[in-house]
mmCIF file of C-alpha atoms in Angstrom:
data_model
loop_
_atom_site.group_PDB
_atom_site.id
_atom_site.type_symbol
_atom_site.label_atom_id
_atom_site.label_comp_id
_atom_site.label_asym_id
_atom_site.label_seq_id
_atom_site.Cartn_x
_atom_site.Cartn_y
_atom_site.Cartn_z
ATOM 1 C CA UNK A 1 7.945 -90.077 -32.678
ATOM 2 C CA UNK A 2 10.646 -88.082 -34.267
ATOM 3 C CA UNK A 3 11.874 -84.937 -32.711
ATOM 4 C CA UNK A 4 11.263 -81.752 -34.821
ATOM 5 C CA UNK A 5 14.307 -80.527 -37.247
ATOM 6 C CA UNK A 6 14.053 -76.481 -35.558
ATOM 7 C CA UNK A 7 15.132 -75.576 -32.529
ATOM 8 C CA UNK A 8 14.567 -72.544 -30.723
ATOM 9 C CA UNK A 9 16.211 -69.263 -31.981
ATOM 10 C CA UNK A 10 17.475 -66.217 -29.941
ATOM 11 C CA UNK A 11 14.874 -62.604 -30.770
ATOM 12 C CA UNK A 12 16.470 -60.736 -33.384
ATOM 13 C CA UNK A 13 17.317 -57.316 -32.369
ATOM 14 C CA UNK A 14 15.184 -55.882 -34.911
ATOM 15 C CA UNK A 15 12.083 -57.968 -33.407
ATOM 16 C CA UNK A 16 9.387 -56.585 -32.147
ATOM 17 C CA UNK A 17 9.916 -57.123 -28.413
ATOM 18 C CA UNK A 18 8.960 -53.816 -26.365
ATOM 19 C CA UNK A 19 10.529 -55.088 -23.286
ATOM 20 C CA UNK A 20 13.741 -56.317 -25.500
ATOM 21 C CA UNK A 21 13.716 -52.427 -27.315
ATOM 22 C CA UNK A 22 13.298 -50.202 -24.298
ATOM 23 C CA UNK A 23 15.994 -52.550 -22.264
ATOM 24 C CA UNK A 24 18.662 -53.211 -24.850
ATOM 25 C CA UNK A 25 21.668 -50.945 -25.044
ATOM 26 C CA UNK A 26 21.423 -49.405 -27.985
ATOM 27 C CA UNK A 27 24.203 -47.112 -27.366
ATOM 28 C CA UNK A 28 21.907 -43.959 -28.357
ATOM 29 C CA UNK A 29 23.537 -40.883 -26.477
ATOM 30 C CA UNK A 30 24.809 -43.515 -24.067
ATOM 31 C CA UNK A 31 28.606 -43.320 -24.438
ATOM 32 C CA UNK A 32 30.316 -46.829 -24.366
ATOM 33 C CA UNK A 33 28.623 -49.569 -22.228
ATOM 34 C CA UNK A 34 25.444 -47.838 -22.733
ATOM 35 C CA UNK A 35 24.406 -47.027 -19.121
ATOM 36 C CA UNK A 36 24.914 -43.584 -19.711
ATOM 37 C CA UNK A 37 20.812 -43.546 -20.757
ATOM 38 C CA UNK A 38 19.916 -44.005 -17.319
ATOM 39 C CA UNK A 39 22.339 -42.694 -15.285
ATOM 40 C CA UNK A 40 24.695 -44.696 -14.833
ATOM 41 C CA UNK A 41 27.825 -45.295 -15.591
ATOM 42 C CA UNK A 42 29.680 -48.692 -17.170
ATOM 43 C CA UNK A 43 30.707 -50.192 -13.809
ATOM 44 C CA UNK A 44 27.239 -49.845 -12.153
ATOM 45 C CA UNK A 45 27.437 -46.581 -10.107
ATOM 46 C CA UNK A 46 24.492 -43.770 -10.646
ATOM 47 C CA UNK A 47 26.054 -40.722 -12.589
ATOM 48 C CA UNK A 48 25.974 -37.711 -10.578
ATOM 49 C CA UNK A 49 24.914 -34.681 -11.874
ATOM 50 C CA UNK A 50 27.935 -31.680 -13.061
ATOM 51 C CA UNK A 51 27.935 -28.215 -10.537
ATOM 52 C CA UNK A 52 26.202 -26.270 -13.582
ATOM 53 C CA UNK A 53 23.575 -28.971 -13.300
ATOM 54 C CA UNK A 54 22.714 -28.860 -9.627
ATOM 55 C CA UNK A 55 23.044 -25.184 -9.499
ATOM 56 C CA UNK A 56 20.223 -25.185 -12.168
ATOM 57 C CA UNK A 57 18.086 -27.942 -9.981
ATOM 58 C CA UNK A 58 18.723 -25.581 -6.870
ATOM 59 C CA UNK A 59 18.076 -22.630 -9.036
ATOM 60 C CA UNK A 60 14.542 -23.842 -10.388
ATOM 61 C CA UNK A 61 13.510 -25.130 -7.149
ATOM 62 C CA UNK A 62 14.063 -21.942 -5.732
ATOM 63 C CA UNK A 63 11.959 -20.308 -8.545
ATOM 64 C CA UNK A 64 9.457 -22.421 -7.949
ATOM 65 C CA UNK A 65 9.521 -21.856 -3.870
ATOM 66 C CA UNK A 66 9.362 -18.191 -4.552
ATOM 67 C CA UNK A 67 6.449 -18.464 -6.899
ATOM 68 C CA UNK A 68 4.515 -20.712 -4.432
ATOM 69 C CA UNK A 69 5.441 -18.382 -1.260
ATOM 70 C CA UNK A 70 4.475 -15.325 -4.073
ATOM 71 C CA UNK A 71 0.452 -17.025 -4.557
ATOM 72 C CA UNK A 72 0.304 -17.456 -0.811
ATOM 73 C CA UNK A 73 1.356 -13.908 0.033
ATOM 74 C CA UNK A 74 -0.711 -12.587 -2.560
ATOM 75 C CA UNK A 75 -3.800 -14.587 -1.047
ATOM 76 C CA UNK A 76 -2.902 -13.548 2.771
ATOM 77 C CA UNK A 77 -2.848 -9.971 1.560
ATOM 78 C CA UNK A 78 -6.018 -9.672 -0.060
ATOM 79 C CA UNK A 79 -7.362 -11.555 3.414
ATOM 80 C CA UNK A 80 -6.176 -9.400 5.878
ATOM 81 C CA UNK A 81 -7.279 -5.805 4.516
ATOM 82 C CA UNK A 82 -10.771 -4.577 6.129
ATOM 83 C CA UNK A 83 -13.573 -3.383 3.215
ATOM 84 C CA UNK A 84 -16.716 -1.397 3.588
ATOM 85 C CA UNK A 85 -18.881 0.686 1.066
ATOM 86 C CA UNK A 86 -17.044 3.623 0.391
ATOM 87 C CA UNK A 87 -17.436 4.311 -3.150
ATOM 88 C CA UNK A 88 -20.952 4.584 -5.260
ATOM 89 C CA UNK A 89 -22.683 6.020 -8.518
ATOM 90 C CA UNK A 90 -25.365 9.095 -7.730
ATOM 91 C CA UNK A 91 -26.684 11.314 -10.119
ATOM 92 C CA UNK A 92 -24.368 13.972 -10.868
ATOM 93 C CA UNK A 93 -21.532 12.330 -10.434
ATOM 94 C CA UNK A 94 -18.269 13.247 -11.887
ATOM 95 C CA UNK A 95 -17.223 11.485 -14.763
ATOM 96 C CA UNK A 96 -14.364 9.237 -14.824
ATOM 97 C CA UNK A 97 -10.920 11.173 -15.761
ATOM 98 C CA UNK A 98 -7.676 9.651 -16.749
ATOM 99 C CA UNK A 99 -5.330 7.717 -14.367
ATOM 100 C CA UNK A 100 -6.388 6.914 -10.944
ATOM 101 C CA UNK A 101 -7.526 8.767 -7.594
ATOM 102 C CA UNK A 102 -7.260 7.610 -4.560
ATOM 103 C CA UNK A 103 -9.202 9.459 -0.918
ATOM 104 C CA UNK A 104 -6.845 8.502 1.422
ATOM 105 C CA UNK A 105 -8.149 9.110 5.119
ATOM 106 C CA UNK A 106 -7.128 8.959 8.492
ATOM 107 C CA UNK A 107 -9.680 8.105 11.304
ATOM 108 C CA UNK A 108 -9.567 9.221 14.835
ATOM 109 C CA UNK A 109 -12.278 6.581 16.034
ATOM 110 C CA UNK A 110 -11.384 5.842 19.450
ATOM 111 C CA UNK A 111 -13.722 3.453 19.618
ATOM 112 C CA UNK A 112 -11.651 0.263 19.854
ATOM 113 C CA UNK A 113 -8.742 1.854 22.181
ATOM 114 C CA UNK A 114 -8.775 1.161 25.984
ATOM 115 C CA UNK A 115 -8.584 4.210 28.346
ATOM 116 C CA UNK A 116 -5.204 3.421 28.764
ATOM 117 C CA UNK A 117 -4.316 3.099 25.251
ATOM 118 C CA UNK A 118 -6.351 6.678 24.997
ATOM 119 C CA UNK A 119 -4.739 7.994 27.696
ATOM 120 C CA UNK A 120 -0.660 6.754 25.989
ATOM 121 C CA UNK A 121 -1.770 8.409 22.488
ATOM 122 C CA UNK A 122 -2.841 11.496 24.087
ATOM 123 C CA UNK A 123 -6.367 11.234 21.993
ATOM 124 C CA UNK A 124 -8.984 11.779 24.763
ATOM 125 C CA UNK A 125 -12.135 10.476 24.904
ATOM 126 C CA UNK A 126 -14.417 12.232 22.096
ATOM 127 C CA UNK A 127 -17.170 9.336 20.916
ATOM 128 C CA UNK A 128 -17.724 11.203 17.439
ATOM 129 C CA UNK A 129 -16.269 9.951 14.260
ATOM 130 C CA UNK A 130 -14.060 12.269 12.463
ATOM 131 C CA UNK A 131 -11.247 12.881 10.638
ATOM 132 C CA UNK A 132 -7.543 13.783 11.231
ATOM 133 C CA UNK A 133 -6.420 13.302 7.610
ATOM 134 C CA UNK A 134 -7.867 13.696 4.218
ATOM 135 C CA UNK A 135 -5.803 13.905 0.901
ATOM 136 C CA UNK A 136 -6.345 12.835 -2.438
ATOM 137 C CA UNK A 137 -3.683 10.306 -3.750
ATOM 138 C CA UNK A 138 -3.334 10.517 -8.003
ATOM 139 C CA UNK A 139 -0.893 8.238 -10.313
ATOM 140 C CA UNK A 140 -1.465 7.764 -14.018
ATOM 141 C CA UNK A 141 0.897 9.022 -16.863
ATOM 142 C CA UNK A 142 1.948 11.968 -14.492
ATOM 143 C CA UNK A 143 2.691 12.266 -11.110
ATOM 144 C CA UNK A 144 1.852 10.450 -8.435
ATOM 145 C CA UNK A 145 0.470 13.634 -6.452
ATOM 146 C CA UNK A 146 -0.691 13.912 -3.068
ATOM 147 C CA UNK A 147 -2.756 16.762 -2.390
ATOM 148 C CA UNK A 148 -4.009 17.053 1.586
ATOM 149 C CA UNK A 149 -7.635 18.660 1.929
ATOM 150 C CA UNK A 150 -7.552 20.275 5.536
ATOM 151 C CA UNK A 151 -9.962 18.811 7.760
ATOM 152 C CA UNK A 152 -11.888 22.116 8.250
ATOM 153 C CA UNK A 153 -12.384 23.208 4.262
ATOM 154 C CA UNK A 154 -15.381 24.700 3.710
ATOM 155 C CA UNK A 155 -17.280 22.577 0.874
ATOM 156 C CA UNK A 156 -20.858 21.608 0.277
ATOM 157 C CA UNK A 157 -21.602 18.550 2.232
ATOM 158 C CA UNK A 158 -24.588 16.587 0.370
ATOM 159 C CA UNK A 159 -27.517 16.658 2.698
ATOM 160 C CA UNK A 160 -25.975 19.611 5.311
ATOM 161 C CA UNK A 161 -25.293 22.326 3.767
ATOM 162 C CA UNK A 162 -22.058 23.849 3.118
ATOM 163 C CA UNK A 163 -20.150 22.826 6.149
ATOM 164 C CA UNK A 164 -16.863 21.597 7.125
ATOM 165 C CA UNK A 165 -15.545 18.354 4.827
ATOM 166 C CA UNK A 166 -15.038 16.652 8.152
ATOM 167 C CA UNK A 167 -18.706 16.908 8.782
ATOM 168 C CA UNK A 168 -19.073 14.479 5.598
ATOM 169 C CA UNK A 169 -17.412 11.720 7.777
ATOM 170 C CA UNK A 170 -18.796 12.644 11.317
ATOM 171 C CA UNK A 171 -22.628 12.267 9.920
ATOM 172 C CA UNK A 172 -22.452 9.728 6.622
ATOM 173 C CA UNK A 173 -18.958 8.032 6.993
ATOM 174 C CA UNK A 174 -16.979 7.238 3.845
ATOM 175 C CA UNK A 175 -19.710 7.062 1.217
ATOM 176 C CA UNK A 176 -20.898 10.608 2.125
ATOM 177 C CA UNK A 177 -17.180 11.575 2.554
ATOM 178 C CA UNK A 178 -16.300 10.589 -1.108
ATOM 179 C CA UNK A 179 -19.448 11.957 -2.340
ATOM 180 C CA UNK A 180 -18.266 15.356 -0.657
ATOM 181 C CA UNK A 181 -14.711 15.133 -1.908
ATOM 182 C CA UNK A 182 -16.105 14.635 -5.592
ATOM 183 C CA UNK A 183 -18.289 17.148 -5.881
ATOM 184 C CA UNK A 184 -15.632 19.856 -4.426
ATOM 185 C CA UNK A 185 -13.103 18.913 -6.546
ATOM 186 C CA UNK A 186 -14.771 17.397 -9.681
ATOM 187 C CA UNK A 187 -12.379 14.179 -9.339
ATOM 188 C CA UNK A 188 -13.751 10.638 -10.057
ATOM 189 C CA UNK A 189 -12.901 8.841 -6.749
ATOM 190 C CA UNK A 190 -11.802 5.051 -7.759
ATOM 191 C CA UNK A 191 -10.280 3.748 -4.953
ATOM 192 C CA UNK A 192 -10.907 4.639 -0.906
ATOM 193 C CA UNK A 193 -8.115 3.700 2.073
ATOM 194 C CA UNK A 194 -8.548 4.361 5.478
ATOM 195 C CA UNK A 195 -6.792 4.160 8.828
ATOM 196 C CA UNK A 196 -7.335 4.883 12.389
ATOM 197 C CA UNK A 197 -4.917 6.082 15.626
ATOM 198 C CA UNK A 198 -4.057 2.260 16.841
ATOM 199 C CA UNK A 199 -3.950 1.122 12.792
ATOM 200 C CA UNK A 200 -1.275 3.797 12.966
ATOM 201 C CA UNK A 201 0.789 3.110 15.555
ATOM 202 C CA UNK A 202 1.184 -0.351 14.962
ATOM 203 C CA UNK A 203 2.375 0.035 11.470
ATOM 204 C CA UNK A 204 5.173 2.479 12.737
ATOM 205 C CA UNK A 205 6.261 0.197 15.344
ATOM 206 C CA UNK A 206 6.181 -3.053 13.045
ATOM 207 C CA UNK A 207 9.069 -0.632 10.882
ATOM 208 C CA UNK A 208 11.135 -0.143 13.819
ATOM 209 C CA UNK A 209 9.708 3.201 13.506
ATOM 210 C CA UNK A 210 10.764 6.057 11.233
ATOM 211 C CA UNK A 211 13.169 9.203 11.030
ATOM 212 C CA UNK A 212 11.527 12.805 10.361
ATOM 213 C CA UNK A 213 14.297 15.551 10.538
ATOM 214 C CA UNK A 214 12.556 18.835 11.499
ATOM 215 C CA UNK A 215 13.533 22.323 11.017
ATOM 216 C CA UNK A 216 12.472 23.843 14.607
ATOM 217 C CA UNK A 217 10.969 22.450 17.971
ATOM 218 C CA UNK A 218 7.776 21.085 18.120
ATOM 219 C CA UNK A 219 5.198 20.907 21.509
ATOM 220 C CA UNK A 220 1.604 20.689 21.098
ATOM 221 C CA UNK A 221 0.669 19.178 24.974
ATOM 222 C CA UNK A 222 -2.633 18.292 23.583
ATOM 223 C CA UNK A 223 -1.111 15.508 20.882
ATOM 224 C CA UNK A 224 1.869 14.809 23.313
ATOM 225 C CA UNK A 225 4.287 16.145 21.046
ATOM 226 C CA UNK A 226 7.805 17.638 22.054
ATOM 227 C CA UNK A 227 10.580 17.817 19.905
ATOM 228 C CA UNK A 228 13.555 18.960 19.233
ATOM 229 C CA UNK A 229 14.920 20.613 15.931
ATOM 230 C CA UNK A 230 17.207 18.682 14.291
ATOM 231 C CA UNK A 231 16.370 14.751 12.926
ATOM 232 C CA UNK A 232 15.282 11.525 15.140
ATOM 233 C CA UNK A 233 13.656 8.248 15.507
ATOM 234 C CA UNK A 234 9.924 8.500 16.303
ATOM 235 C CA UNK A 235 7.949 5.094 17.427
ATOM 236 C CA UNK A 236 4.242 4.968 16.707
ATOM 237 C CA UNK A 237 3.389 6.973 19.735
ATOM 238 C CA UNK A 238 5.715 9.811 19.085
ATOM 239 C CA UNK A 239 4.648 10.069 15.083
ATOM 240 C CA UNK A 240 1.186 10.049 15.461
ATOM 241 C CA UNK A 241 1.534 12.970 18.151
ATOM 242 C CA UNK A 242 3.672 14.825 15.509
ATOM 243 C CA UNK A 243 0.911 14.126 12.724
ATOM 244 C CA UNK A 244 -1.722 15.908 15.259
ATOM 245 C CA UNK A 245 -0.004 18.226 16.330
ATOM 246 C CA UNK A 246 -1.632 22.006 15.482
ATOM 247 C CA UNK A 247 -2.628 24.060 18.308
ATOM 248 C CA UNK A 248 0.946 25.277 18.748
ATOM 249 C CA UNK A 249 1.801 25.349 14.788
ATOM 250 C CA UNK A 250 0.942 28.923 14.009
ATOM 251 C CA UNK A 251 -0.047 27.153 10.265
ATOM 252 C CA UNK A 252 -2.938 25.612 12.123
ATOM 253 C CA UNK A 253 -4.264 22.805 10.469
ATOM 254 C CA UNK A 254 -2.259 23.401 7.490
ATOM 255 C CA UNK A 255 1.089 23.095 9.070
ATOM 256 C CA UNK A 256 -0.428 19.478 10.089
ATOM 257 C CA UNK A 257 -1.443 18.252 7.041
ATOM 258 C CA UNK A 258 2.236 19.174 6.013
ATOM 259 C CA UNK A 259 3.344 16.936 8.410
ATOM 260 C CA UNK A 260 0.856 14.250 7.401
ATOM 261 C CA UNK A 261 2.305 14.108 4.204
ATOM 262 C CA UNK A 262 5.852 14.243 5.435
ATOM 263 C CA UNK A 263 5.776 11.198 7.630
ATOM 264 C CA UNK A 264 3.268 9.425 5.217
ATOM 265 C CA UNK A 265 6.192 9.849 2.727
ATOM 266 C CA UNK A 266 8.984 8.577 4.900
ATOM 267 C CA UNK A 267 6.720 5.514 5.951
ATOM 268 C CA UNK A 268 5.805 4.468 2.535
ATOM 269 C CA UNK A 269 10.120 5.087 1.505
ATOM 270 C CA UNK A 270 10.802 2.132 4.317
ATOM 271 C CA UNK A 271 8.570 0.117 3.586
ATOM 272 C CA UNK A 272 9.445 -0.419 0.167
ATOM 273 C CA UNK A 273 12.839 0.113 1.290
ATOM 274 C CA UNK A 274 15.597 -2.777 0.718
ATOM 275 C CA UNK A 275 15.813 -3.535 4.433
ATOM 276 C CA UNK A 276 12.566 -4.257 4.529
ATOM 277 C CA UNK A 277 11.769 -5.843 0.802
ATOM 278 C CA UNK A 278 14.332 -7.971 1.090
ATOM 279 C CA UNK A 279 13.945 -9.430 4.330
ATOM 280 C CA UNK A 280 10.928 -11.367 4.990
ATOM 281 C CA UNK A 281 11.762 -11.277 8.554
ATOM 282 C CA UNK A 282 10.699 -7.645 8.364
ATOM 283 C CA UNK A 283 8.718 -7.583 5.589
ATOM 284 C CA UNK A 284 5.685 -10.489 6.706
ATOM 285 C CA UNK A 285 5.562 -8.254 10.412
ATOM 286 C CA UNK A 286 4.636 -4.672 8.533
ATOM 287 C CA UNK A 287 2.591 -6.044 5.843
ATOM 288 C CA UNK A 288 0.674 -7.734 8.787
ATOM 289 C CA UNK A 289 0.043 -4.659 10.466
ATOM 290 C CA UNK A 290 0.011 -2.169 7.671
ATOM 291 C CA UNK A 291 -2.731 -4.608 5.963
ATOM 292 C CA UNK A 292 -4.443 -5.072 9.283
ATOM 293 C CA UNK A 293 -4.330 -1.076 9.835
ATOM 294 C CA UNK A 294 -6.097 -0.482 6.541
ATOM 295 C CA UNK A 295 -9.523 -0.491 5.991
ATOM 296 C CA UNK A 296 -10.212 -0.293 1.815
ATOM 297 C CA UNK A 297 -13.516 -0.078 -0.655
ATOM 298 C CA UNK A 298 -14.748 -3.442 -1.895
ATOM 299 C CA UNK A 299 -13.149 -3.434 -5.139
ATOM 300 C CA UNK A 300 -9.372 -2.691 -4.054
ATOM 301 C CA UNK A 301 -7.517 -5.310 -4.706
ATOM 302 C CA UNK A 302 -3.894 -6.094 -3.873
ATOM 303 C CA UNK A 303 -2.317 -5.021 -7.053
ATOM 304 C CA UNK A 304 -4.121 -1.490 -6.321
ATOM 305 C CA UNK A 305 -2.661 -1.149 -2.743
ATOM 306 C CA UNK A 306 0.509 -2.284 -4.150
ATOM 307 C CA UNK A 307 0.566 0.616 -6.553
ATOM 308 C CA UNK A 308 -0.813 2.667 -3.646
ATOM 309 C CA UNK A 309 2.698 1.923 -1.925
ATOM 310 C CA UNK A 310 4.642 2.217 -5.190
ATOM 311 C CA UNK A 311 3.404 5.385 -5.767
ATOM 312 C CA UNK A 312 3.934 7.049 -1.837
ATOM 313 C CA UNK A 313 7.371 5.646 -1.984
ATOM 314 C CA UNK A 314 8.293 7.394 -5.479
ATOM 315 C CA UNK A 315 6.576 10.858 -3.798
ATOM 316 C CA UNK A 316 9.365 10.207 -0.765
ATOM 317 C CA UNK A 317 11.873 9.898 -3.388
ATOM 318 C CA UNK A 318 11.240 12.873 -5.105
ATOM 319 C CA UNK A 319 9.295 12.125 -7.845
ATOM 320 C CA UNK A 320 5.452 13.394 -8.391
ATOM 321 C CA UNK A 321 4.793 16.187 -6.189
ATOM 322 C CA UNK A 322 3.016 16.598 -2.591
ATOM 323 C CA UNK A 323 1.191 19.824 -1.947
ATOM 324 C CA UNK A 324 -1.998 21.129 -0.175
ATOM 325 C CA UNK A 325 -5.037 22.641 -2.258
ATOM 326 C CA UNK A 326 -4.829 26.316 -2.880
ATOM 327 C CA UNK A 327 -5.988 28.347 0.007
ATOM 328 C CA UNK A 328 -7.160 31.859 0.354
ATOM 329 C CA UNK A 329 -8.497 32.063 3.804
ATOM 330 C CA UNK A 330 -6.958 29.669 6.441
ATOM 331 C CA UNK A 331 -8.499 30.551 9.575
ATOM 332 C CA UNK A 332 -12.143 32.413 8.782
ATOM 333 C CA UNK A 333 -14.291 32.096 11.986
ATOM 334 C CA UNK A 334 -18.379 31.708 11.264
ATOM 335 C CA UNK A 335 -19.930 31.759 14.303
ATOM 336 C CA UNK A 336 -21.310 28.125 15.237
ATOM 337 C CA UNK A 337 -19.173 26.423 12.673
ATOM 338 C CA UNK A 338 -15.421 27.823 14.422
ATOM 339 C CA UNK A 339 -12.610 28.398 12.267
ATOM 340 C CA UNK A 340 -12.932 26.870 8.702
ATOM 341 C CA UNK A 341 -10.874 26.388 5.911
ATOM 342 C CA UNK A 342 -11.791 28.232 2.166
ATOM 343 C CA UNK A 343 -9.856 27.637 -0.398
ATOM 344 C CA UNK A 344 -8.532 29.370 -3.370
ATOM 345 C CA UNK A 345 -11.519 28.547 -6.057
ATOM 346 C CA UNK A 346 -9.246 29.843 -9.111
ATOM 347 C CA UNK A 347 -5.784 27.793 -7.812
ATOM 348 C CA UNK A 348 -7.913 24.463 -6.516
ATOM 349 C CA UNK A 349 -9.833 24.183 -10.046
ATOM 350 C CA UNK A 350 -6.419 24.581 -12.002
ATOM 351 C CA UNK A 351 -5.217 21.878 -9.627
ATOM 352 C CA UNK A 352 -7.718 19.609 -10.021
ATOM 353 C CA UNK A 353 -8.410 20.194 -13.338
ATOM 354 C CA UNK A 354 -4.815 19.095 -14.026
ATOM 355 C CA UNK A 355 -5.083 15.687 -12.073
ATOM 356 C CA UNK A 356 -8.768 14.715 -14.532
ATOM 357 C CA UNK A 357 -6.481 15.407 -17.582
ATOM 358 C CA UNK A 358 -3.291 13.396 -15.424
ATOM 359 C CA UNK A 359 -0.568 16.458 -16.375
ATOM 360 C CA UNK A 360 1.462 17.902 -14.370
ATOM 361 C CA UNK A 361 -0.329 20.095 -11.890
ATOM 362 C CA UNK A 362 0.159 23.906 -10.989
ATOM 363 C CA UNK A 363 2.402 23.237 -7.827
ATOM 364 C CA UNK A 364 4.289 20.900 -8.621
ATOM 365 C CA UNK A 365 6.950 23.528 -10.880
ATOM 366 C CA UNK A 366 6.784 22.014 -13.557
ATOM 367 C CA UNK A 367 4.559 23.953 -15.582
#
């Protein structure tokens, strides 16, 4: 039989072949040799990549680190904070104003402290639950403001009468105390933060505690406090007896609340401080216990307490204003009641008449 007259023909280039196109060198943004597509260069050897290219690779791995540790901080926060039902609608109740407001209190349960831990923060042993600090926290357009309501102001308490705003606390806890705080200063409460002695304490200690420079000595034997004039460091134990401090302070309860706000300020100024920021060595430790410390209405969510922060550090840096509501009598005794608190009804409307519009408020100078 004859043989056949063809024989067998190499593939054209142009064929085609997909395994023959996506293997030949085509010399497309290759260089010579064509190797440069994958890699590689004409003798064989893998290409490696120029400085500006690995600093971008470290660069965008490094992003993308920081954006995976950002989600998983973001989630840890929101897990660690404490919640309870703090804020509710009633009839009557104020209607919302602009920017936001903030009841900011400070518990002195000593219900979870040890008699030893009792007896080292000087607290005693009083079962009741009250209050050592109440202010109103405001940031919007204006401000931030802090305005500290003394413990023993004389409002109408929902259900008791008029009475001391503490009272609110002692008998309904923070629902009635909101309630209370709204209707005596016709303020929409949004958002509701609270923190007790040992909350405290370990959120000063996880800073490597904080410096408060004070104008004259200080001893209250009751809160443990004794200092000298003149500025120093203060661990948790020492600050919280300098926030309670007050039978000594001729001021009373307001010189305490002055206090309040003055180491509240320098707290909130280191921890949103550089050394502290920057350093997640330092930073992880007081967001653990300030977040751990903080107990926080249902609907707070970490962006809130972050502008929370934001907006105590920018009152520590000057910013905004920090004052105490207008009073006229500081120290009026009635009977069963003891020493309460009335304020100036004129000077507190102005003032918080001024935060529902968000404009710069009476005290603050600059009106």
């Amino acid at each position: 039989m004859d043989q056949p007259s063809w024989s067998p023909q190499p593939p054209s280039p142009e064929g085609t072949s997909t395994l023959y196109r996506a293997g030949r060198g085509s010399g497309r943004g290759s260089g010579s040799g064509g190797g440069g597509r994958w890699g590689r260069r004409p003798d064989g050897r893998r290409r490696r990549l120029s400085w500006p290219k690995r600093i971008a690779v470290v660069l965008l791995v490094l992003v993308v680190l920081a954006v995976a540790g950002g989600v998983a901080l973001y989630v840890w926060a929101g897990d660690q904070v404490r919640r309870t039902d703090a804020v509710a609608d009633y009839s009557g109740r104020p209607s919302p104003g602009k920017g936001t407001n903030w009841l900011l209190v400070g518990s002195d349960s000593r219900e979870s402290l040890t008699p030893e831990q009792r007896e080292r923060l000087h607290v005693g042993n009083d079962q009741g639950l009250n209050t050592d600090t109440i202010m109103v926290l405001h940031h919007g357009d204006s401000g931030p403001y802090l305005v500290s309501l003394p413990r023993d102001s004389y409002v109408a308490v929902p259900g008791h009468g008029r009475n001391k705003v503490n009272v609110a606390f002692a008998e309904g806890g923070p629902k009635l105390l909101t309630r209370t705080v709204e209707q005596a200063t016709g303020l929409r409460i949004e958002r509701y933060a609270e923190v007790d002695f040992l909350g405290f304490v370990k959120v000063v200690d996880a800073l490597g505690g904080v410096r408060m420079c004070l104008d004259k000595p200080l001893k209250d034997e009751k809160s443990g406090a004794d200092f000298r004039a003149g500025c120093q460091e203060m661990d948790g134990v020492r600050a919280l007896a300098y926030v309670r401090a007050r039978y000594t302070d001729p001021e009373g309860d307001l010189g305490r609340v002055r206090r309040q706000r003055q180491l509240i300020g320098a707290l909130g100024d280191k921890m949103l401080g550089a050394k502290v920021l920057l350093n997640p060595f330092a930073l992880v430790p007081a967001l653990d216990a300030a977040l751990s410390a903080l107990t926080v209405d249902r609907a707070a969510g970490v962006p809130d307490l972050a502008r929370l922060g934001w907006s105590m550090k920018k009152i520590a840096d000057g910013a905004g204003a920090a004052t105490t509501v207008p009073v006229a009598n500081p120290g009026v005794n009635l009977g069963g009641l003891g020493d309460v608190v009335e304020w100036d009804e004129q000077g507190a409307r102005r003032l918080f008449q001024a935060l529902r519009e968000d404009v710069p408020i009476p005290t603050s100078g600059n009106n």
